[in-house]
Structure formats: C-alpha cells, structure tokens
Amino acid sequence: SVPMQEPETAAAELERCVKELGMRGLEMLTHVNGENLDRPRFAPLYKKMEELDVPAFMHPNNVLGADRLGSYFLNNLIGNPTESAIAASHLIFGEVLDRFPQLTFCLPHAGGTFPWLIGRITHGWGVREECKHLKTPPVDYLRRFYYDTITHAHPALEYLINLVGPDRVVLGSDFCFDMSYDRPVEIVTEHAGLSEDDQALILGGNAKRLLGI
C-alpha cells in the first residue's frame, strides 16, 4: 500500500517500491478516508502507475453502511463485495479510466457485485442525466479490470468468465482467512467447460501478464 491521502508522496513511494525494491504493483483501498477514487487530486498517483506500468489490487475497507452490517459478519459478506462495485463505478463514471487509458486494476472476490450489476449500471447510463457525460457504455470497461476466482459458487464463476473472458480472471485464495478456499487450484481445474488453455491462463498465465513477469 502507498499513502494515498498524500497523492504526490504516494507516487514517489510507488516509484521507490518499483525501481528500488522490485515491486510489480500496489494495493489500493476502495476509498481514501471516505474520498472516492475519482477525486482529481489522486491524478499524480494514477499518472505514476501508468508511467511505471504497474497494476493496483483494489481491496475493500471501511465498508459503506457499516452501522447496519455489524451482525452476522455482513460487513464482510455483503459490505466487501459492495465496496468493489462502488469503487469500480467511480473509476468509470469519474472518467479516470478515460484519462489514464493504461491503468489496470484487479478486483478481489470476483469483482464483488460489480459484474452482476453491470447491466443495471449500463442501463442507467443510457437513461439518466447524471450518467450521460460518459461517452462509452460502462459495460465496455469490464475488461479494464482483472477479477479473481473467489466466488464460492461455481455458477457465479462461470458467469464471470463468460462475461469478461478467461484472460481477465486470475487465481484467488483469500489465504489465510476463514473466507478462503482450502484448495483454490481445484476450483479452476474441476470447473466444467474450461479448456486446458483457459485453465492455464487463470492459474498463472494471466497473473504473469498482469505483473509483467
């Protein structure tokens, strides 16, 4: 992680981590002390990410509606997937992905609710004045993101792969938490309908490309 509350410092730290420490990317939270990721002041970090050609793994934090999600571990079960949809939508509608066309983000938990809501989001773009500033339909931005395999439901993983393509899905485990997969590789190798080539992409090929390995 880099100190995103100070974007210029974050950009300098990212450069140090990549050039001196050999890091291949960074972790980014879904908001910065309540500020959404489309705030113009984050531009120096996004510019540096493009310059260095590094992706960001964007993980939820301090989820929306936490006061109503305190029971039953819902802050994780519902809050985390919702945060990913909020962050991705701000990057799209805030035109961050347009201004920085080389930016790449990886969303955990198979993109959370974002892939499931993309139809609704795109419909809203077509009918709502608040969204019409965006020139490109939101659905066209799906492949600006990578997504891990953590769905805990085979039909959900199948939907994701069909939606974004096998070349945009990477192996996830959520190790070492209780929400993790015990045998994450088998989630892919035992998934019906995936060719050996697609399995190879998801199990390592996509991550190698994403990280420039």
mmCIF file of the C-alpha atoms, coordinates in Angstrom:
data_MODEL
# 
_entry.id   MODEL 
# 
loop_
_atom_site.group_PDB 
_atom_site.id 
_atom_site.type_symbol 
_atom_site.label_atom_id 
_atom_site.label_alt_id 
_atom_site.label_comp_id 
_atom_site.label_asym_id 
_atom_site.label_entity_id 
_atom_site.label_seq_id 
_atom_site.pdbx_PDB_ins_code 
_atom_site.Cartn_x 
_atom_site.Cartn_y 
_atom_site.Cartn_z 
_atom_site.occupancy 
_atom_site.B_iso_or_equiv 
_atom_site.pdbx_formal_charge 
_atom_site.auth_seq_id 
_atom_site.auth_comp_id 
_atom_site.auth_asym_id 
_atom_site.auth_atom_id 
_atom_site.pdbx_PDB_model_num 
ATOM 1   C CA . SER A 1 1   ? 0.000   0.000   0.000   1.00 0.00 ? 1   SER A CA 1 
ATOM 2   C CA . VAL A 1 2   ? 1.047   3.592   -0.580  1.00 0.00 ? 2   VAL A CA 1 
ATOM 3   C CA . PRO A 1 3   ? -0.097  6.682   1.391   1.00 0.00 ? 3   PRO A CA 1 
ATOM 4   C CA . MET A 1 4   ? -2.944  7.743   -0.897  1.00 0.00 ? 4   MET A CA 1 
ATOM 5   C CA . GLN A 1 5   ? -4.056  10.503  1.452   1.00 0.00 ? 5   GLN A CA 1 
ATOM 6   C CA . GLU A 1 6   ? -0.982  12.317  0.060   1.00 0.00 ? 6   GLU A CA 1 
ATOM 7   C CA . PRO A 1 7   ? -1.009  11.501  -3.664  1.00 0.00 ? 7   PRO A CA 1 
ATOM 8   C CA . GLU A 1 8   ? 2.326   13.143  -4.516  1.00 0.00 ? 8   GLU A CA 1 
ATOM 9   C CA . THR A 1 9   ? 4.007   11.207  -1.718  1.00 0.00 ? 9   THR A CA 1 
ATOM 10  C CA . ALA A 1 10  ? 2.193   8.058   -2.829  1.00 0.00 ? 10  ALA A CA 1 
ATOM 11  C CA . ALA A 1 11  ? 3.541   8.499   -6.352  1.00 0.00 ? 11  ALA A CA 1 
ATOM 12  C CA . ALA A 1 12  ? 7.091   8.931   -5.072  1.00 0.00 ? 12  ALA A CA 1 
ATOM 13  C CA . GLU A 1 13  ? 6.771   5.892   -2.801  1.00 0.00 ? 13  GLU A CA 1 
ATOM 14  C CA . LEU A 1 14  ? 5.409   3.807   -5.664  1.00 0.00 ? 14  LEU A CA 1 
ATOM 15  C CA . GLU A 1 15  ? 8.396   4.746   -7.808  1.00 0.00 ? 15  GLU A CA 1 
ATOM 16  C CA . ARG A 1 16  ? 10.763  3.780   -4.978  1.00 0.00 ? 16  ARG A CA 1 
ATOM 17  C CA . CYS A 1 17  ? 8.990   0.454   -4.441  1.00 0.00 ? 17  CYS A CA 1 
ATOM 18  C CA . VAL A 1 18  ? 9.108   -0.430  -8.127  1.00 0.00 ? 18  VAL A CA 1 
ATOM 19  C CA . LYS A 1 19  ? 12.575  0.823   -9.055  1.00 0.00 ? 19  LYS A CA 1 
ATOM 20  C CA . GLU A 1 20  ? 14.446  0.047   -5.834  1.00 0.00 ? 20  GLU A CA 1 
ATOM 21  C CA . LEU A 1 21  ? 12.526  -2.878  -4.335  1.00 0.00 ? 21  LEU A CA 1 
ATOM 22  C CA . GLY A 1 22  ? 11.336  -4.601  -7.472  1.00 0.00 ? 22  GLY A CA 1 
ATOM 23  C CA . MET A 1 23  ? 7.631   -4.470  -6.647  1.00 0.00 ? 23  MET A CA 1 
ATOM 24  C CA . ARG A 1 24  ? 5.276   -5.376  -9.514  1.00 0.00 ? 24  ARG A CA 1 
ATOM 25  C CA . GLY A 1 25  ? 2.188   -3.481  -8.369  1.00 0.00 ? 25  GLY A CA 1 
ATOM 26  C CA . LEU A 1 26  ? 0.453   -1.881  -5.424  1.00 0.00 ? 26  LEU A CA 1 
ATOM 27  C CA . GLU A 1 27  ? -2.520  -2.402  -3.186  1.00 0.00 ? 27  GLU A CA 1 
ATOM 28  C CA . MET A 1 28  ? -5.173  0.293   -3.207  1.00 0.00 ? 28  MET A CA 1 
ATOM 29  C CA . LEU A 1 29  ? -8.218  0.609   -0.987  1.00 0.00 ? 29  LEU A CA 1 
ATOM 30  C CA . THR A 1 30  ? -11.706 1.283   -2.326  1.00 0.00 ? 30  THR A CA 1 
ATOM 31  C CA . HIS A 1 31  ? -11.747 4.774   -0.865  1.00 0.00 ? 31  HIS A CA 1 
ATOM 32  C CA . VAL A 1 32  ? -9.365  7.055   0.988   1.00 0.00 ? 32  VAL A CA 1 
ATOM 33  C CA . ASN A 1 33  ? -10.821 8.190   4.307   1.00 0.00 ? 33  ASN A CA 1 
ATOM 34  C CA . GLY A 1 34  ? -14.213 8.438   2.625   1.00 0.00 ? 34  GLY A CA 1 
ATOM 35  C CA . GLU A 1 35  ? -12.967 10.041  -0.611  1.00 0.00 ? 35  GLU A CA 1 
ATOM 36  C CA . ASN A 1 36  ? -13.908 8.150   -3.752  1.00 0.00 ? 36  ASN A CA 1 
ATOM 37  C CA . LEU A 1 37  ? -11.199 7.216   -6.221  1.00 0.00 ? 37  LEU A CA 1 
ATOM 38  C CA . ASP A 1 38  ? -12.335 9.643   -8.919  1.00 0.00 ? 38  ASP A CA 1 
ATOM 39  C CA . ARG A 1 39  ? -11.147 12.693  -6.982  1.00 0.00 ? 39  ARG A CA 1 
ATOM 40  C CA . PRO A 1 40  ? -8.866  14.772  -9.239  1.00 0.00 ? 40  PRO A CA 1 
ATOM 41  C CA . ARG A 1 41  ? -6.232  15.024  -6.530  1.00 0.00 ? 41  ARG A CA 1 
ATOM 42  C CA . PHE A 1 42  ? -5.349  11.337  -6.998  1.00 0.00 ? 42  PHE A CA 1 
ATOM 43  C CA . ALA A 1 43  ? -4.132  12.030  -10.547 1.00 0.00 ? 43  ALA A CA 1 
ATOM 44  C CA . PRO A 1 44  ? -0.396  12.096  -9.639  1.00 0.00 ? 44  PRO A CA 1 
ATOM 45  C CA . LEU A 1 45  ? -0.582  8.511   -8.422  1.00 0.00 ? 45  LEU A CA 1 
ATOM 46  C CA . TYR A 1 46  ? -2.527  7.329   -11.464 1.00 0.00 ? 46  TYR A CA 1 
ATOM 47  C CA . LYS A 1 47  ? -0.036  9.059   -13.750 1.00 0.00 ? 47  LYS A CA 1 
ATOM 48  C CA . LYS A 1 48  ? 2.839   7.328   -11.980 1.00 0.00 ? 48  LYS A CA 1 
ATOM 49  C CA . MET A 1 49  ? 1.086   3.953   -12.235 1.00 0.00 ? 49  MET A CA 1 
ATOM 50  C CA . GLU A 1 50  ? 0.849   4.421   -15.991 1.00 0.00 ? 50  GLU A CA 1 
ATOM 51  C CA . GLU A 1 51  ? 4.451   5.567   -16.250 1.00 0.00 ? 51  GLU A CA 1 
ATOM 52  C CA . LEU A 1 52  ? 5.702   2.537   -14.339 1.00 0.00 ? 52  LEU A CA 1 
ATOM 53  C CA . ASP A 1 53  ? 3.174   0.167   -15.962 1.00 0.00 ? 53  ASP A CA 1 
ATOM 54  C CA . VAL A 1 54  ? 2.026   -1.365  -12.689 1.00 0.00 ? 54  VAL A CA 1 
ATOM 55  C CA . PRO A 1 55  ? -1.480  -2.562  -11.748 1.00 0.00 ? 55  PRO A CA 1 
ATOM 56  C CA . ALA A 1 56  ? -3.342  -1.977  -8.496  1.00 0.00 ? 56  ALA A CA 1 
ATOM 57  C CA . PHE A 1 57  ? -5.047  -4.634  -6.423  1.00 0.00 ? 57  PHE A CA 1 
ATOM 58  C CA . MET A 1 58  ? -8.062  -2.777  -5.047  1.00 0.00 ? 58  MET A CA 1 
ATOM 59  C CA . HIS A 1 59  ? -9.310  -4.186  -1.738  1.00 0.00 ? 59  HIS A CA 1 
ATOM 60  C CA . PRO A 1 60  ? -12.393 -3.065  0.234   1.00 0.00 ? 60  PRO A CA 1 
ATOM 61  C CA . ASN A 1 61  ? -12.061 -1.184  3.500   1.00 0.00 ? 61  ASN A CA 1 
ATOM 62  C CA . ASN A 1 62  ? -14.350 0.598   5.973   1.00 0.00 ? 62  ASN A CA 1 
ATOM 63  C CA . VAL A 1 63  ? -17.384 -0.506  4.039   1.00 0.00 ? 63  VAL A CA 1 
ATOM 64  C CA . LEU A 1 64  ? -20.450 1.546   3.207   1.00 0.00 ? 64  LEU A CA 1 
ATOM 65  C CA . GLY A 1 65  ? -23.305 1.130   5.659   1.00 0.00 ? 65  GLY A CA 1 
ATOM 66  C CA . ALA A 1 66  ? -21.122 -0.451  8.321   1.00 0.00 ? 66  ALA A CA 1 
ATOM 67  C CA . ASP A 1 67  ? -23.568 0.685   11.010  1.00 0.00 ? 67  ASP A CA 1 
ATOM 68  C CA . ARG A 1 68  ? -26.146 -1.698  9.533   1.00 0.00 ? 68  ARG A CA 1 
ATOM 69  C CA . LEU A 1 69  ? -23.725 -4.556  8.803   1.00 0.00 ? 69  LEU A CA 1 
ATOM 70  C CA . GLY A 1 70  ? -22.370 -5.212  12.281  1.00 0.00 ? 70  GLY A CA 1 
ATOM 71  C CA . SER A 1 71  ? -24.204 -8.507  12.747  1.00 0.00 ? 71  SER A CA 1 
ATOM 72  C CA . TYR A 1 72  ? -23.635 -11.888 11.144  1.00 0.00 ? 72  TYR A CA 1 
ATOM 73  C CA . PHE A 1 73  ? -20.289 -10.867 9.591   1.00 0.00 ? 73  PHE A CA 1 
ATOM 74  C CA . LEU A 1 74  ? -22.252 -8.918  6.972   1.00 0.00 ? 74  LEU A CA 1 
ATOM 75  C CA . ASN A 1 75  ? -19.606 -6.203  6.863   1.00 0.00 ? 75  ASN A CA 1 
ATOM 76  C CA . ASN A 1 76  ? -17.532 -8.809  5.012   1.00 0.00 ? 76  ASN A CA 1 
ATOM 77  C CA . LEU A 1 77  ? -20.174 -10.953 3.329   1.00 0.00 ? 77  LEU A CA 1 
ATOM 78  C CA . ILE A 1 78  ? -22.115 -8.008  1.865   1.00 0.00 ? 78  ILE A CA 1 
ATOM 79  C CA . GLY A 1 79  ? -20.010 -4.926  2.598   1.00 0.00 ? 79  GLY A CA 1 
ATOM 80  C CA . ASN A 1 80  ? -16.817 -6.011  0.863   1.00 0.00 ? 80  ASN A CA 1 
ATOM 81  C CA . PRO A 1 81  ? -18.419 -7.023  -2.461  1.00 0.00 ? 81  PRO A CA 1 
ATOM 82  C CA . THR A 1 82  ? -20.463 -3.823  -2.487  1.00 0.00 ? 82  THR A CA 1 
ATOM 83  C CA . GLU A 1 83  ? -17.361 -1.678  -1.970  1.00 0.00 ? 83  GLU A CA 1 
ATOM 84  C CA . SER A 1 84  ? -15.791 -3.102  -5.119  1.00 0.00 ? 84  SER A CA 1 
ATOM 85  C CA . ALA A 1 85  ? -18.815 -2.072  -7.181  1.00 0.00 ? 85  ALA A CA 1 
ATOM 86  C CA . ILE A 1 86  ? -18.717 1.439   -5.723  1.00 0.00 ? 86  ILE A CA 1 
ATOM 87  C CA . ALA A 1 87  ? -15.017 1.893   -6.433  1.00 0.00 ? 87  ALA A CA 1 
ATOM 88  C CA . ALA A 1 88  ? -15.144 0.479   -9.960  1.00 0.00 ? 88  ALA A CA 1 
ATOM 89  C CA . SER A 1 89  ? -18.167 2.645   -10.805 1.00 0.00 ? 89  SER A CA 1 
ATOM 90  C CA . HIS A 1 90  ? -16.395 5.799   -9.652  1.00 0.00 ? 90  HIS A CA 1 
ATOM 91  C CA . LEU A 1 91  ? -13.372 4.964   -11.782 1.00 0.00 ? 91  LEU A CA 1 
ATOM 92  C CA . ILE A 1 92  ? -15.689 4.575   -14.776 1.00 0.00 ? 92  ILE A CA 1 
ATOM 93  C CA . PHE A 1 93  ? -18.145 7.440   -14.307 1.00 0.00 ? 93  PHE A CA 1 
ATOM 94  C CA . GLY A 1 94  ? -15.433 9.730   -12.941 1.00 0.00 ? 94  GLY A CA 1 
ATOM 95  C CA . GLU A 1 95  ? -13.626 9.177   -16.267 1.00 0.00 ? 95  GLU A CA 1 
ATOM 96  C CA . VAL A 1 96  ? -10.438 8.079   -14.532 1.00 0.00 ? 96  VAL A CA 1 
ATOM 97  C CA . LEU A 1 97  ? -10.141 5.158   -16.948 1.00 0.00 ? 97  LEU A CA 1 
ATOM 98  C CA . ASP A 1 98  ? -10.573 7.530   -19.887 1.00 0.00 ? 98  ASP A CA 1 
ATOM 99  C CA . ARG A 1 99  ? -7.953  9.998   -18.694 1.00 0.00 ? 99  ARG A CA 1 
ATOM 100 C CA . PHE A 1 100 ? -5.492  7.217   -17.902 1.00 0.00 ? 100 PHE A CA 1 
ATOM 101 C CA . PRO A 1 101 ? -6.056  4.576   -20.593 1.00 0.00 ? 101 PRO A CA 1 
ATOM 102 C CA . GLN A 1 102 ? -3.208  2.331   -19.410 1.00 0.00 ? 102 GLN A CA 1 
ATOM 103 C CA . LEU A 1 103 ? -4.451  1.979   -15.831 1.00 0.00 ? 103 LEU A CA 1 
ATOM 104 C CA . THR A 1 104 ? -5.224  -1.578  -14.759 1.00 0.00 ? 104 THR A CA 1 
ATOM 105 C CA . PHE A 1 105 ? -6.984  -2.702  -11.593 1.00 0.00 ? 105 PHE A CA 1 
ATOM 106 C CA . CYS A 1 106 ? -7.602  -6.129  -10.099 1.00 0.00 ? 106 CYS A CA 1 
ATOM 107 C CA . LEU A 1 107 ? -10.802 -6.598  -8.092  1.00 0.00 ? 107 LEU A CA 1 
ATOM 108 C CA . PRO A 1 108 ? -10.964 -9.253  -5.359  1.00 0.00 ? 108 PRO A CA 1 
ATOM 109 C CA . HIS A 1 109 ? -13.890 -11.544 -4.606  1.00 0.00 ? 109 HIS A CA 1 
ATOM 110 C CA . ALA A 1 110 ? -14.526 -11.949 -8.350  1.00 0.00 ? 110 ALA A CA 1 
ATOM 111 C CA . GLY A 1 111 ? -15.274 -8.244  -8.637  1.00 0.00 ? 111 GLY A CA 1 
ATOM 112 C CA . GLY A 1 112 ? -17.818 -8.309  -5.830  1.00 0.00 ? 112 GLY A CA 1 
ATOM 113 C CA . THR A 1 113 ? -21.220 -7.132  -7.010  1.00 0.00 ? 113 THR A CA 1 
ATOM 114 C CA . PHE A 1 114 ? -19.756 -5.107  -9.878  1.00 0.00 ? 114 PHE A CA 1 
ATOM 115 C CA . PRO A 1 115 ? -20.035 -7.787  -12.612 1.00 0.00 ? 115 PRO A CA 1 
ATOM 116 C CA . TRP A 1 116 ? -23.576 -8.623  -11.517 1.00 0.00 ? 116 TRP A CA 1 
ATOM 117 C CA . LEU A 1 117 ? -24.698 -5.004  -11.641 1.00 0.00 ? 117 LEU A CA 1 
ATOM 118 C CA . ILE A 1 118 ? -23.063 -4.026  -14.922 1.00 0.00 ? 118 ILE A CA 1 
ATOM 119 C CA . GLY A 1 119 ? -26.322 -4.410  -16.851 1.00 0.00 ? 119 GLY A CA 1 
ATOM 120 C CA . ARG A 1 120 ? -28.162 -2.140  -14.439 1.00 0.00 ? 120 ARG A CA 1 
ATOM 121 C CA . ILE A 1 121 ? -25.290 0.349   -14.390 1.00 0.00 ? 121 ILE A CA 1 
ATOM 122 C CA . THR A 1 122 ? -25.161 0.442   -18.182 1.00 0.00 ? 122 THR A CA 1 
ATOM 123 C CA . HIS A 1 123 ? -28.943 0.875   -18.434 1.00 0.00 ? 123 HIS A CA 1 
ATOM 124 C CA . GLY A 1 124 ? -28.700 3.802   -16.022 1.00 0.00 ? 124 GLY A CA 1 
ATOM 125 C CA . TRP A 1 125 ? -26.018 5.352   -18.223 1.00 0.00 ? 125 TRP A CA 1 
ATOM 126 C CA . GLY A 1 126 ? -28.480 5.258   -21.090 1.00 0.00 ? 126 GLY A CA 1 
ATOM 127 C CA . VAL A 1 127 ? -31.426 6.881   -19.313 1.00 0.00 ? 127 VAL A CA 1 
ATOM 128 C CA . ARG A 1 128 ? -30.101 9.092   -16.506 1.00 0.00 ? 128 ARG A CA 1 
ATOM 129 C CA . GLU A 1 129 ? -28.786 12.620  -16.978 1.00 0.00 ? 129 GLU A CA 1 
ATOM 130 C CA . GLU A 1 130 ? -26.317 12.125  -14.119 1.00 0.00 ? 130 GLU A CA 1 
ATOM 131 C CA . CYS A 1 131 ? -24.509 9.493   -16.179 1.00 0.00 ? 131 CYS A CA 1 
ATOM 132 C CA . LYS A 1 132 ? -24.676 10.784  -19.740 1.00 0.00 ? 132 LYS A CA 1 
ATOM 133 C CA . HIS A 1 133 ? -21.381 12.692  -19.578 1.00 0.00 ? 133 HIS A CA 1 
ATOM 134 C CA . LEU A 1 134 ? -19.669 9.337   -20.084 1.00 0.00 ? 134 LEU A CA 1 
ATOM 135 C CA . LYS A 1 135 ? -19.136 8.742   -23.792 1.00 0.00 ? 135 LYS A CA 1 
ATOM 136 C CA . THR A 1 136 ? -18.624 4.976   -23.598 1.00 0.00 ? 136 THR A CA 1 
ATOM 137 C CA . PRO A 1 137 ? -21.136 2.470   -22.141 1.00 0.00 ? 137 PRO A CA 1 
ATOM 138 C CA . PRO A 1 138 ? -20.000 1.216   -18.713 1.00 0.00 ? 138 PRO A CA 1 
ATOM 139 C CA . VAL A 1 139 ? -20.141 -2.393  -19.906 1.00 0.00 ? 139 VAL A CA 1 
ATOM 140 C CA . ASP A 1 140 ? -17.261 -1.601  -22.270 1.00 0.00 ? 140 ASP A CA 1 
ATOM 141 C CA . TYR A 1 141 ? -14.981 -1.015  -19.272 1.00 0.00 ? 141 TYR A CA 1 
ATOM 142 C CA . LEU A 1 142 ? -15.344 -4.511  -17.820 1.00 0.00 ? 142 LEU A CA 1 
ATOM 143 C CA . ARG A 1 143 ? -12.063 -5.646  -19.354 1.00 0.00 ? 143 ARG A CA 1 
ATOM 144 C CA . ARG A 1 144 ? -10.145 -2.723  -17.858 1.00 0.00 ? 144 ARG A CA 1 
ATOM 145 C CA . PHE A 1 145 ? -10.246 -4.823  -14.693 1.00 0.00 ? 145 PHE A CA 1 
ATOM 146 C CA . TYR A 1 146 ? -8.970  -8.238  -13.689 1.00 0.00 ? 146 TYR A CA 1 
ATOM 147 C CA . TYR A 1 147 ? -11.000 -10.399 -11.313 1.00 0.00 ? 147 TYR A CA 1 
ATOM 148 C CA . ASP A 1 148 ? -10.028 -13.239 -9.012  1.00 0.00 ? 148 ASP A CA 1 
ATOM 149 C CA . THR A 1 149 ? -11.806 -16.594 -8.751  1.00 0.00 ? 149 THR A CA 1 
ATOM 150 C CA . ILE A 1 150 ? -13.255 -16.211 -5.260  1.00 0.00 ? 150 ILE A CA 1 
ATOM 151 C CA . THR A 1 151 ? -16.998 -16.644 -5.744  1.00 0.00 ? 151 THR A CA 1 
ATOM 152 C CA . HIS A 1 152 ? -17.785 -19.663 -3.525  1.00 0.00 ? 152 HIS A CA 1 
ATOM 153 C CA . ALA A 1 153 ? -20.269 -20.671 -6.232  1.00 0.00 ? 153 ALA A CA 1 
ATOM 154 C CA . HIS A 1 154 ? -19.446 -22.406 -9.497  1.00 0.00 ? 154 HIS A CA 1 
ATOM 155 C CA . PRO A 1 155 ? -22.308 -20.748 -11.455 1.00 0.00 ? 155 PRO A CA 1 
ATOM 156 C CA . ALA A 1 156 ? -21.029 -17.343 -10.380 1.00 0.00 ? 156 ALA A CA 1 
ATOM 157 C CA . LEU A 1 157 ? -17.519 -18.140 -11.585 1.00 0.00 ? 157 LEU A CA 1 
ATOM 158 C CA . GLU A 1 158 ? -18.929 -19.379 -14.887 1.00 0.00 ? 158 GLU A CA 1 
ATOM 159 C CA . TYR A 1 159 ? -20.895 -16.155 -15.306 1.00 0.00 ? 159 TYR A CA 1 
ATOM 160 C CA . LEU A 1 160 ? -17.788 -14.083 -14.595 1.00 0.00 ? 160 LEU A CA 1 
ATOM 161 C CA . ILE A 1 161 ? -15.622 -15.988 -17.081 1.00 0.00 ? 161 ILE A CA 1 
ATOM 162 C CA . ASN A 1 162 ? -18.282 -15.749 -19.767 1.00 0.00 ? 162 ASN A CA 1 
ATOM 163 C CA . LEU A 1 163 ? -18.740 -12.035 -19.079 1.00 0.00 ? 163 LEU A CA 1 
ATOM 164 C CA . VAL A 1 164 ? -15.143 -10.787 -19.012 1.00 0.00 ? 164 VAL A CA 1 
ATOM 165 C CA . GLY A 1 165 ? -13.263 -13.616 -20.726 1.00 0.00 ? 165 GLY A CA 1 
ATOM 166 C CA . PRO A 1 166 ? -10.888 -16.226 -19.278 1.00 0.00 ? 166 PRO A CA 1 
ATOM 167 C CA . ASP A 1 167 ? -7.967  -13.891 -19.961 1.00 0.00 ? 167 ASP A CA 1 
ATOM 168 C CA . ARG A 1 168 ? -9.208  -11.444 -17.300 1.00 0.00 ? 168 ARG A CA 1 
ATOM 169 C CA . VAL A 1 169 ? -9.592  -13.896 -14.408 1.00 0.00 ? 169 VAL A CA 1 
ATOM 170 C CA . VAL A 1 170 ? -6.763  -14.756 -12.010 1.00 0.00 ? 170 VAL A CA 1 
ATOM 171 C CA . LEU A 1 171 ? -6.439  -17.352 -9.292  1.00 0.00 ? 171 LEU A CA 1 
ATOM 172 C CA . GLY A 1 172 ? -7.555  -16.186 -5.851  1.00 0.00 ? 172 GLY A CA 1 
ATOM 173 C CA . SER A 1 173 ? -7.407  -17.886 -2.465  1.00 0.00 ? 173 SER A CA 1 
ATOM 174 C CA . ASP A 1 174 ? -8.130  -15.293 0.287   1.00 0.00 ? 174 ASP A CA 1 
ATOM 175 C CA . PHE A 1 175 ? -5.471  -17.078 2.336   1.00 0.00 ? 175 PHE A CA 1 
ATOM 176 C CA . CYS A 1 176 ? -5.163  -17.024 5.366   1.00 0.00 ? 176 CYS A CA 1 
ATOM 177 C CA . PHE A 1 177 ? -8.702  -16.002 6.349   1.00 0.00 ? 177 PHE A CA 1 
ATOM 178 C CA . ASP A 1 178 ? -11.690 -18.186 7.133   1.00 0.00 ? 178 ASP A CA 1 
ATOM 179 C CA . MET A 1 179 ? -13.337 -16.925 3.932   1.00 0.00 ? 179 MET A CA 1 
ATOM 180 C CA . SER A 1 180 ? -10.571 -18.525 1.865   1.00 0.00 ? 180 SER A CA 1 
ATOM 181 C CA . TYR A 1 181 ? -10.591 -21.508 -0.444  1.00 0.00 ? 181 TYR A CA 1 
ATOM 182 C CA . ASP A 1 182 ? -8.912  -24.584 1.032   1.00 0.00 ? 182 ASP A CA 1 
ATOM 183 C CA . ARG A 1 183 ? -7.914  -25.837 -2.430  1.00 0.00 ? 183 ARG A CA 1 
ATOM 184 C CA . PRO A 1 184 ? -8.086  -22.851 -4.783  1.00 0.00 ? 184 PRO A CA 1 
ATOM 185 C CA . VAL A 1 185 ? -6.479  -24.571 -7.761  1.00 0.00 ? 185 VAL A CA 1 
ATOM 186 C CA . GLU A 1 186 ? -9.159  -27.265 -7.796  1.00 0.00 ? 186 GLU A CA 1 
ATOM 187 C CA . ILE A 1 187 ? -11.842 -24.584 -8.103  1.00 0.00 ? 187 ILE A CA 1 
ATOM 188 C CA . VAL A 1 188 ? -10.402 -23.980 -11.563 1.00 0.00 ? 188 VAL A CA 1 
ATOM 189 C CA . THR A 1 189 ? -9.309  -27.472 -12.630 1.00 0.00 ? 189 THR A CA 1 
ATOM 190 C CA . GLU A 1 190 ? -12.658 -29.022 -11.649 1.00 0.00 ? 190 GLU A CA 1 
ATOM 191 C CA . HIS A 1 191 ? -14.727 -26.279 -13.275 1.00 0.00 ? 191 HIS A CA 1 
ATOM 192 C CA . ALA A 1 192 ? -16.751 -27.804 -16.102 1.00 0.00 ? 192 ALA A CA 1 
ATOM 193 C CA . GLY A 1 193 ? -16.286 -26.281 -19.514 1.00 0.00 ? 193 GLY A CA 1 
ATOM 194 C CA . LEU A 1 194 ? -12.875 -24.689 -19.029 1.00 0.00 ? 194 LEU A CA 1 
ATOM 195 C CA . SER A 1 195 ? -10.340 -25.801 -21.603 1.00 0.00 ? 195 SER A CA 1 
ATOM 196 C CA . GLU A 1 196 ? -6.800  -26.647 -20.552 1.00 0.00 ? 196 GLU A CA 1 
ATOM 197 C CA . ASP A 1 197 ? -5.640  -23.428 -22.193 1.00 0.00 ? 197 ASP A CA 1 
ATOM 198 C CA . ASP A 1 198 ? -8.174  -21.359 -20.227 1.00 0.00 ? 198 ASP A CA 1 
ATOM 199 C CA . GLN A 1 199 ? -7.207  -23.126 -17.019 1.00 0.00 ? 199 GLN A CA 1 
ATOM 200 C CA . ALA A 1 200 ? -3.560  -22.313 -17.672 1.00 0.00 ? 200 ALA A CA 1 
ATOM 201 C CA . LEU A 1 201 ? -4.428  -18.642 -18.139 1.00 0.00 ? 201 LEU A CA 1 
ATOM 202 C CA . ILE A 1 202 ? -6.394  -18.458 -14.903 1.00 0.00 ? 202 ILE A CA 1 
ATOM 203 C CA . LEU A 1 203 ? -3.905  -20.498 -12.879 1.00 0.00 ? 203 LEU A CA 1 
ATOM 204 C CA . GLY A 1 204 ? -0.902  -18.388 -13.808 1.00 0.00 ? 204 GLY A CA 1 
ATOM 205 C CA . GLY A 1 205 ? -0.706  -17.011 -17.319 1.00 0.00 ? 205 GLY A CA 1 
ATOM 206 C CA . ASN A 1 206 ? -2.919  -14.003 -16.684 1.00 0.00 ? 206 ASN A CA 1 
ATOM 207 C CA . ALA A 1 207 ? -1.096  -13.102 -13.473 1.00 0.00 ? 207 ALA A CA 1 
ATOM 208 C CA . LYS A 1 208 ? 2.257   -13.277 -15.260 1.00 0.00 ? 208 LYS A CA 1 
ATOM 209 C CA . ARG A 1 209 ? 0.992   -10.897 -17.928 1.00 0.00 ? 209 ARG A CA 1 
ATOM 210 C CA . LEU A 1 210 ? -0.627  -8.591  -15.390 1.00 0.00 ? 210 LEU A CA 1 
ATOM 211 C CA . LEU A 1 211 ? 2.548   -8.358  -13.302 1.00 0.00 ? 211 LEU A CA 1 
ATOM 212 C CA . GLY A 1 212 ? 4.983   -8.309  -16.204 1.00 0.00 ? 212 GLY A CA 1 
ATOM 213 C CA . ILE A 1 213 ? 6.730   -11.499 -15.129 1.00 0.00 ? 213 ILE A CA 1 
# 
